[in-house]
Amino acid sequence: MDIRFTNSRVLVTGGGKGIGAAVAEAFAEAGATVGVHYHQGREDADQLVERLTARGLAAFSLGADLTADEAPSNLVKDFVKLAGGVDVLINNAGGLIRRSPVEDTDDALFRDVVQLNFGSAFAMTRAVIPYLRANGGGSIVNISSVAARTGGAGNAVVYAASKGALTTFSRGVAKEVVADGIRVNSVEPGLIDTAFHANTTPSAFQTMASGVPMGRAGRPADLTGAVLFLASDVHAGYITGQSIGVNGGLWVD
Amino acid sequence: MFDLKGSRAVVTGASGGIGRSCALALAASGAELVLFDIHAERLEDTAEQLLDVGCRATVVVGDVTSESDRARLSEVTLDGGAPDVLVNCAGIIKRQDITTMALLDLDVLWDVNVRGTVGITQSLLPAMIQAGRGKIINLGSLGSVTGLDRRTAYATTKGAVALYTKSLAREVGQYGICVNAIAPGYVDTSMTSEWILGDSMRTEQLLSRIPLGRFGRPEDVDGLLIFLASAASDYLTGQVIMLDGGWTTT
């Protein structure tokens, strides 16, 4: 089985580094035209695009702060203008911002975390639905987190709750748009070795990794199979509203 | 990433329905196959269909509940080395009222669906552990998670298959073996068609709960199966993945 996205236009938010970059690269390799969205990491996104285009693959970068009011709908418009349409949206942008116990989390931090991890995916989804419907269908894959299940690691409860909202949002919106031929699913990565854990000491990270039944942390490339599979109407056409954990056995429920 | 060229796969319950479809999909992705089923004639039909796509499968006729049959399957399989993929698809269903259900039904279904799955796995697992790799894919059911009215024994055994999947995943992850379950919703096969199509009222009720608006077809399982059998899912284990047209969102 070969999953191809020839003639597909795929927009990956937060696509310049980590999981997003691996996913963007895999879609480009599968023949898609890929929009690599970034916010702060312009250099990473541009370097990725350069690497991909040097291999004859189709990719370009787009900058936007997805927590700003009009930014998500403008991003979708810009992508459609450049790519000639949109078929697949990968809502990957997100982050911890910073760790904080609930009692010390002020309203501003709460809003920022929810806005980054859930609000941006909500607004992107809202903006992309009319375009997908006009195409006669399409697919959305949301990159949630194992934290949606566990409630989060220390001092990251709001992050976890916002990922929980994202997983629930995926299930719900899947039903709302099913008649338009649009499928919506989510992937919940476990412990993945990316800059997300930049503030964890190597020995603490190693301790966490050795507790995973598969005996290692995941790599960004470990996520690409699940994302491409779920995005494919040909191969996952009977799956919608689901979330798939990719966590090496760290969390099974 | 989703390629299975050079892989060897064992499929139980390969004589029809989802099992046969799984065998065809694995072959189309380049895997070599060992087929196992109790129904000799229909299993030969599967093998013949495989020939049409250029795959010469090894056929073993046997019963998953028989220790000696399982031993024979493992002997034939291991002749060619440790299998890369094991698909535990053999399963039976019986429908009954919960108040009058014969306890014997529970035993019969348990024997095939649970002891069969566990026994087949056990007979091939040591070789897979030694090889340090492998993909085990069990066929669960919507009922593994939701329970099923008037199919209590079936849902109970499929619930056990789901928990076996998770337990095994925890135990053999350290050897690089991934264990997952595919949990189909209402897929139209000879095992289910009387239930889902035999009563128009029920058909309508069932369809009204499937957001994608149709019953599944055996081929709908292909993509998920190949994904789980291939290197594309090397960090994915312990999951029971619903393939249900969105049923579990309603």
XYZ file of N, CA and C in Angstrom, chain A residues 32-208:
531
model
N 2.118 15.809 -2.178
C 1.238 16.953 -1.924
C 1.978 18.276 -2.121
N 1.190 19.334 -2.323
C 1.709 20.689 -2.202
C 1.462 21.117 -0.761
N 2.522 21.455 -0.052
C 2.415 21.638 1.394
C 2.655 23.086 1.804
N 1.743 23.622 2.590
C 1.929 24.926 3.206
C 2.486 24.725 4.609
N 3.678 25.259 4.832
C 4.333 25.125 6.143
C 4.093 26.417 6.919
N 3.146 26.362 7.838
C 2.861 27.558 8.621
C 3.832 27.676 9.804
N 4.211 28.909 10.120
C 5.050 29.151 11.308
C 4.538 30.405 11.995
N 4.922 30.571 13.245
C 4.669 31.855 13.911
C 5.997 32.503 14.242
N 6.688 31.922 15.265
C 7.963 32.543 15.638
C 9.154 31.936 14.895
N 8.988 30.725 14.392
C 10.150 30.031 13.824
C 10.278 30.156 12.322
N 10.354 31.391 11.828
C 10.427 31.582 10.379
C 11.635 30.872 9.767
N 12.761 30.951 10.472
C 13.988 30.375 9.924
C 13.832 28.866 9.711
N 13.280 28.191 10.736
C 13.067 26.733 10.632
C 12.165 26.399 9.448
N 11.080 27.151 9.330
C 10.117 26.870 8.261
C 10.756 27.088 6.893
N 11.500 28.200 6.756
C 12.126 28.491 5.464
C 13.183 27.452 5.095
N 13.921 27.011 6.121
C 14.943 25.982 5.847
C 14.300 24.675 5.404
N 13.195 24.315 6.061
C 12.487 23.087 5.677
C 12.000 23.193 4.230
N 11.388 24.336 3.910
C 10.877 24.538 2.552
C 12.026 24.463 1.538
N 13.145 25.060 1.891
C 14.302 25.027 0.998
C 14.759 23.588 0.744
N 14.823 22.825 1.843
C 15.240 21.413 1.727
C 14.278 20.629 0.842
N 12.994 20.878 1.032
C 11.992 20.121 0.274
C 12.008 20.523 -1.200
N 12.041 21.822 -1.451
C 11.986 22.269 -2.851
C 13.265 21.867 -3.593
N 14.384 21.797 -2.860
C 15.631 21.352 -3.493
C 15.511 19.915 -3.982
N 14.617 19.150 -3.352
C 14.397 17.761 -3.775
C 13.291 17.670 -4.825
N 12.836 18.810 -5.286
C 11.795 18.807 -6.315
C 10.394 18.655 -5.741
N 10.272 18.792 -4.410
C 8.957 18.661 -3.777
C 8.311 20.046 -3.685
N 6.983 20.052 -3.504
C 6.254 21.319 -3.541
C 5.914 21.788 -2.132
N 6.502 22.905 -1.713
C 6.226 23.440 -0.377
C 6.523 24.926 -0.354
N 5.810 25.643 0.493
C 6.119 27.049 0.734
C 5.732 27.379 2.163
N 6.302 28.445 2.694
C 6.027 28.776 4.092
C 5.086 29.971 4.185
N 4.353 30.023 5.299
C 3.441 31.141 5.564
C 3.510 31.483 7.050
N 3.635 32.771 7.352
C 3.702 33.181 8.751
C 2.376 33.717 9.248
N 2.035 33.413 10.495
C 0.823 33.975 11.106
C 0.801 33.662 12.592
N 0.287 34.619 13.362
C 0.035 34.376 14.780
C -1.414 33.901 14.899
N -1.596 32.608 15.060
C -2.948 32.036 14.987
C -3.820 32.413 16.178
N -3.241 33.077 17.182
C -4.062 33.507 18.319
C -4.638 34.902 18.075
N -4.219 35.536 16.972
C -4.761 36.869 16.638
C -6.079 36.704 15.878
N -6.977 37.648 16.095
C -8.361 37.519 15.619
C -8.557 37.020 14.187
N -8.061 37.773 13.216
C -8.351 37.448 11.822
C -7.323 36.506 11.211
N -6.276 36.188 11.978
C -5.131 35.480 11.401
C -5.483 34.111 10.815
N -6.261 33.264 11.519
C -6.539 31.946 10.938
C -7.270 32.024 9.593
N -8.285 32.886 9.503
C -9.017 32.926 8.230
C -8.147 33.543 7.139
N -7.301 34.485 7.510
C -6.379 35.039 6.511
C -5.357 33.999 6.056
N -4.913 33.175 7.006
C -3.930 32.138 6.652
C -4.539 31.163 5.637
N -5.768 30.757 5.911
C -6.426 29.828 4.985
C -6.583 30.483 3.616
N -7.012 31.758 3.610
C -7.168 32.481 2.329
C -5.839 32.552 1.581
N -4.775 32.896 2.310
C -3.453 33.012 1.669
C -3.017 31.673 1.088
N -3.246 30.617 1.873
C -2.834 29.287 1.408
C -3.590 28.911 0.143
N -4.901 29.142 0.171
C -5.737 28.788 -0.988
C -5.281 29.563 -2.224
N -4.935 30.843 -2.015
C -4.494 31.672 -3.137
C -3.213 31.087 -3.754
N -2.292 30.676 -2.893
C -0.993 30.203 -3.376
C -1.039 28.770 -3.906
N -1.848 27.920 -3.254
C -1.854 26.494 -3.617
C -2.976 26.163 -4.603
N -3.908 27.106 -4.769
C -5.017 26.863 -5.695
C -6.184 26.122 -5.068
N -6.137 25.988 -3.727
C -7.224 25.286 -3.023
C -6.663 24.618 -1.791
N -7.526 23.932 -1.062
C -7.052 23.205 0.124
C -7.846 21.906 0.248
N -7.133 20.821 0.542
C -7.767 19.500 0.680
C -7.609 18.915 2.075
N -6.496 19.244 2.710
C -6.200 18.652 4.023
C -5.673 19.744 4.947
N -6.211 19.767 6.169
C -5.685 20.685 7.188
C -5.150 19.863 8.349
N -3.907 20.129 8.749
C -3.333 19.491 9.930
C -3.170 20.569 10.997
N -4.012 20.511 12.036
C -3.906 21.461 13.139
C -2.873 20.946 14.136
N -1.653 21.452 13.957
C -0.540 20.950 14.766
C 0.022 21.999 15.714
N -0.222 23.279 15.406
C 0.372 24.342 16.228
C -0.090 24.202 17.677
N 0.823 24.385 18.581
C 0.465 24.301 20.000
C 1.702 24.367 20.859
N 1.501 24.385 22.156
C 2.659 24.411 23.055
C 2.247 24.682 24.483
N 3.214 24.454 25.352
C 2.976 24.624 26.800
C 2.931 26.090 27.222
N 3.637 26.932 26.491
C 3.964 28.323 26.854
C 4.860 28.316 28.094
N 4.305 28.016 29.249
C 5.194 27.750 30.409
C 4.428 26.957 31.453
N 5.170 26.220 32.252
C 4.535 25.418 33.296
C 4.099 26.313 34.447
N 2.931 26.006 34.997
C 2.423 26.823 36.094
C 1.353 26.042 36.837
N 1.451 25.951 38.162
C 0.369 25.292 38.912
C -0.935 26.081 38.730
N -2.044 25.408 38.844
C -3.336 26.048 38.606
C -3.501 27.306 39.473
N -3.140 27.205 40.743
C -3.420 28.345 41.629
C -2.561 29.564 41.294
N -1.474 29.336 40.544
C -0.639 30.489 40.151
C -0.890 30.924 38.711
N -1.844 30.278 38.042
C -2.084 30.592 36.633
C -3.057 31.757 36.536
N -2.558 32.888 36.035
C -3.463 34.048 35.940
C -4.332 33.937 34.679
N -5.308 34.806 34.578
C -6.255 34.726 33.461
C -5.562 34.862 32.110
N -4.534 35.695 32.085
C -3.854 35.936 30.799
C -3.176 34.649 30.314
N -2.488 33.942 31.217
C -1.809 32.704 30.815
C -2.834 31.637 30.426
N -3.892 31.544 31.225
C -4.961 30.599 30.904
C -5.476 30.831 29.484
N -5.799 32.096 29.194
C -6.349 32.415 27.866
C -5.343 32.119 26.760
N -4.085 32.440 27.021
C -3.060 32.224 25.991
C -2.908 30.732 25.670
N -2.904 29.897 26.722
C -2.704 28.458 26.506
C -3.897 27.863 25.771
N -5.097 28.226 26.211
C -6.298 27.686 25.558
C -6.384 28.186 24.115
N -6.050 29.463 23.939
C -6.120 30.056 22.604
C -5.126 29.389 21.649
N -3.925 29.143 22.138
C -2.886 28.546 21.285
C -3.238 27.102 20.911
N -3.681 26.323 21.886
C -3.838 24.881 21.646
C -5.218 24.482 21.143
N -6.219 25.226 21.552
C -7.569 24.878 21.114
C -8.174 25.960 20.224
N -8.064 27.206 20.644
C -8.669 28.306 19.891
C -8.163 28.370 18.458
N -6.859 28.162 18.278
C -6.298 28.265 16.927
C -6.850 27.151 16.038
N -6.953 25.928 16.591
C -7.471 24.801 15.808
C -8.948 25.003 15.494
N -9.676 25.552 16.460
C -11.085 25.863 16.232
C -11.229 26.859 15.081
N -10.465 27.942 15.158
C -10.596 29.011 14.153
C -10.120 28.533 12.778
N -9.066 27.721 12.753
C -8.576 27.184 11.471
C -9.629 26.268 10.855
N -10.220 25.427 11.694
C -11.236 24.496 11.206
C -12.432 25.261 10.652
N -12.882 26.246 11.423
C -14.014 27.076 10.983
C -13.714 27.727 9.633
N -12.482 28.192 9.485
C -12.136 28.901 8.241
C -12.009 27.953 7.052
N -11.616 26.710 7.299
C -11.312 25.821 6.176
C -12.550 25.054 5.686
N -13.547 24.916 6.562
C -14.723 24.100 6.201
C -15.374 24.535 4.873
N -15.627 25.827 4.657
C -16.283 26.203 3.391
C -15.484 25.779 2.158
N -14.160 25.876 2.254
C -13.319 25.484 1.116
C -13.375 23.978 0.876
N -13.319 23.211 1.967
C -13.369 21.746 1.822
C -14.727 21.336 1.266
N -15.777 21.955 1.786
C -17.129 21.627 1.309
C -17.241 21.922 -0.189
N -16.698 23.053 -0.605
C -16.769 23.428 -2.025
C -16.039 22.414 -2.904
N -15.000 21.770 -2.338
C -14.257 20.722 -3.066
C -15.022 19.415 -3.126
N -16.085 19.316 -2.339
C -16.777 18.035 -2.225
C -16.194 17.158 -1.137
N -15.354 17.717 -0.271
C -14.841 16.938 0.858
C -13.396 17.252 1.169
N -12.868 16.519 2.134
C -11.502 16.732 2.561
C -11.303 16.139 3.934
N -10.186 16.432 4.506
C -9.855 15.791 5.773
C -9.120 16.748 6.695
N -9.437 16.630 7.981
C -8.750 17.427 9.000
C -8.183 16.465 10.038
N -6.922 16.643 10.379
C -6.326 15.846 11.456
C -5.790 16.804 12.508
N -6.254 16.628 13.723
C -5.810 17.483 14.820
C -4.740 16.767 15.642
N -3.648 17.458 15.897
C -2.594 16.862 16.726
C -2.894 17.250 18.173
N -3.482 16.297 18.881
C -3.814 16.523 20.281
C -2.637 16.024 21.125
N -2.901 15.344 22.209
C -1.804 14.890 23.066
C -2.304 13.815 24.012
N -1.377 12.966 24.459
C -1.703 11.999 25.501
C -2.191 12.730 26.756
N -1.798 13.997 26.878
C -2.230 14.791 28.034
C -3.748 14.935 28.074
N -4.387 14.837 26.886
C -5.854 14.886 26.842
C -6.450 13.753 27.661
N -5.698 12.652 27.784
C -6.152 11.472 28.549
C -5.706 11.542 30.005
N -4.440 11.945 30.203
C -3.859 11.836 31.549
C -4.187 13.028 32.435
N -4.568 14.153 31.821
C -4.711 15.375 32.616
C -3.415 16.152 32.721
N -2.378 15.635 32.070
C -1.149 16.415 31.947
C -0.099 16.114 32.990
N 1.132 16.393 32.610
C 2.251 16.261 33.540
C 2.222 17.454 34.493
N 3.174 17.500 35.381
C 3.187 18.526 36.426
C 3.058 19.934 35.890
N 2.143 20.665 36.463
C 1.993 22.090 36.173
C 1.685 22.390 34.706
N 1.009 21.452 34.080
C 0.615 21.666 32.684
C -0.846 21.300 32.492
N -1.643 21.586 33.508
C -3.037 21.140 33.498
C -3.865 21.893 32.456
N -3.622 23.180 32.304
C -4.411 23.941 31.342
C -4.074 23.497 29.918
N -2.788 23.214 29.704
C -2.387 22.651 28.404
C -3.149 21.358 28.146
N -3.151 20.462 29.147
C -3.830 19.172 28.993
C -5.320 19.368 28.729
N -5.920 20.281 29.476
C -7.360 20.518 29.306
C -7.654 21.076 27.912
N -6.758 21.913 27.406
C -6.990 22.465 26.068
C -6.837 21.378 25.009
N -5.955 20.402 25.248
C -5.834 19.257 24.330
C -7.064 18.351 24.452
N -7.572 18.235 25.680
C -8.818 17.484 25.853
C -9.949 18.125 25.057
N -9.978 19.453 25.087
C -10.989 20.175 24.307
C -10.801 19.892 22.818
N -9.562 19.821 22.385
C -9.275 19.585 20.967
C -9.753 18.196 20.534
N -9.483 17.184 21.371
C -9.938 15.827 21.054
C -11.466 15.777 20.994
N -12.118 16.396 21.963
C -13.584 16.404 21.992
C -14.152 17.189 20.807
N -13.506 18.300 20.504
C -13.902 19.115 19.356
C -13.847 18.273 18.072
N -12.800 17.468 17.930
C -12.652 16.621 16.735
C -13.841 15.690 16.591
N -14.207 15.052 17.695
C -15.343 14.108 17.653
C -16.619 14.816 17.241
N -16.831 15.972 17.823
C -18.082 16.684 17.586
C -18.177 17.258 16.185
N -17.136 17.938 15.762
C -17.203 18.590 14.454
C -17.226 17.544 13.348
N -16.676 16.347 13.645
C -16.715 15.260 12.653
C -18.149 14.989 12.203
N -19.080 15.009 13.157
C -20.479 14.745 12.823
C -21.084 15.910 12.052
N -20.684 17.124 12.451
C -21.280 18.304 11.841
C -20.971 18.395 10.349
N -19.801 17.907 9.948
C -19.379 18.108 8.554
C -19.357 16.811 7.740
N -19.846 15.734 8.359
C -19.745 14.436 7.675
C -20.531 14.438 6.362
N -21.641 15.126 6.332
C -22.461 15.148 5.119
C -21.781 15.913 3.993
N -20.787 16.722 4.344
C -20.038 17.456 3.316
C -18.847 16.661 2.795
N -18.728 15.414 3.261
C -17.602 14.592 2.805
C -16.299 14.914 3.518
N -16.427 15.596 4.667
C -15.219 15.977 5.411
C -15.062 15.054 6.614
N -13.891 14.454 6.761
C -13.613 13.624 7.933
C -12.688 14.382 8.875
N -12.901 14.195 10.177
C -12.081 14.866 11.188
C -11.640 13.839 12.222
N -10.365 13.711 12.426
C -9.837 12.776 13.427
C -8.693 13.439 14.169
N -8.271 12.815 15.259
C -7.110 13.370 15.952
C -6.100 12.284 16.275
N -4.879 12.731 16.450
C -3.773 11.856 16.845
C -3.268 12.386 18.180
N -3.018 11.467 19.109
C -2.545 11.890 20.428
C -1.145 11.349 20.678
N -0.129 12.157 20.389
C 1.246 11.703 20.612
C 1.538 11.546 22.105
N 2.407 10.594 22.419
C 2.870 10.429 23.794
C 4.116 11.267 24.030
N 5.127 10.657 24.607
C 6.383 11.356 24.898
C 7.225 11.383 23.622
N 7.312 12.556 23.001
C 8.030 12.668 21.731
C 9.230 13.600 21.934
N 10.353 13.195 21.385
C 11.605 13.938 21.580
C 11.639 15.155 20.655
N 11.127 16.274 21.159
C 11.140 17.537 20.391
C 11.491 18.677 21.342
N 11.527 19.880 20.790
C 11.835 21.061 21.597
C 10.791 21.307 22.686
N 9.632 20.629 22.559
C 8.600 20.728 23.591
C 9.193 20.411 24.961
N 10.169 19.494 24.980
C 10.774 19.059 26.247
C 12.125 19.743 26.497
N 12.344 20.896 25.829
C 13.648 21.570 25.921
C 14.014 21.914 27.364
N 13.001 22.134 28.198
C 13.303 22.508 29.580
C 13.350 21.325 30.535
N 13.245 20.116 29.980
C 13.392 18.923 30.813
C 14.857 18.502 30.769
N 15.426 18.148 31.920
C 16.834 17.726 31.905
C 16.932 16.386 31.178
N 18.084 16.154 30.514
C 18.245 14.890 29.774
C 18.003 13.666 30.654
N 18.433 13.703 31.901
C 18.263 12.505 32.734
C 16.796 12.304 33.114
N 16.072 13.401 33.350
C 14.638 13.272 33.647
C 13.900 12.763 32.422
N 14.313 13.241 31.233
C 13.675 12.799 29.997
C 13.943 11.311 29.787
N 15.185 10.903 30.062
C 15.556 9.495 29.887
C 14.747 8.600 30.834
N 14.537 9.089 32.056
C 13.744 8.324 33.021
C 12.320 8.136 32.508
N 11.741 9.209 31.956
C 10.385 9.116 31.417
C 10.358 8.145 30.234
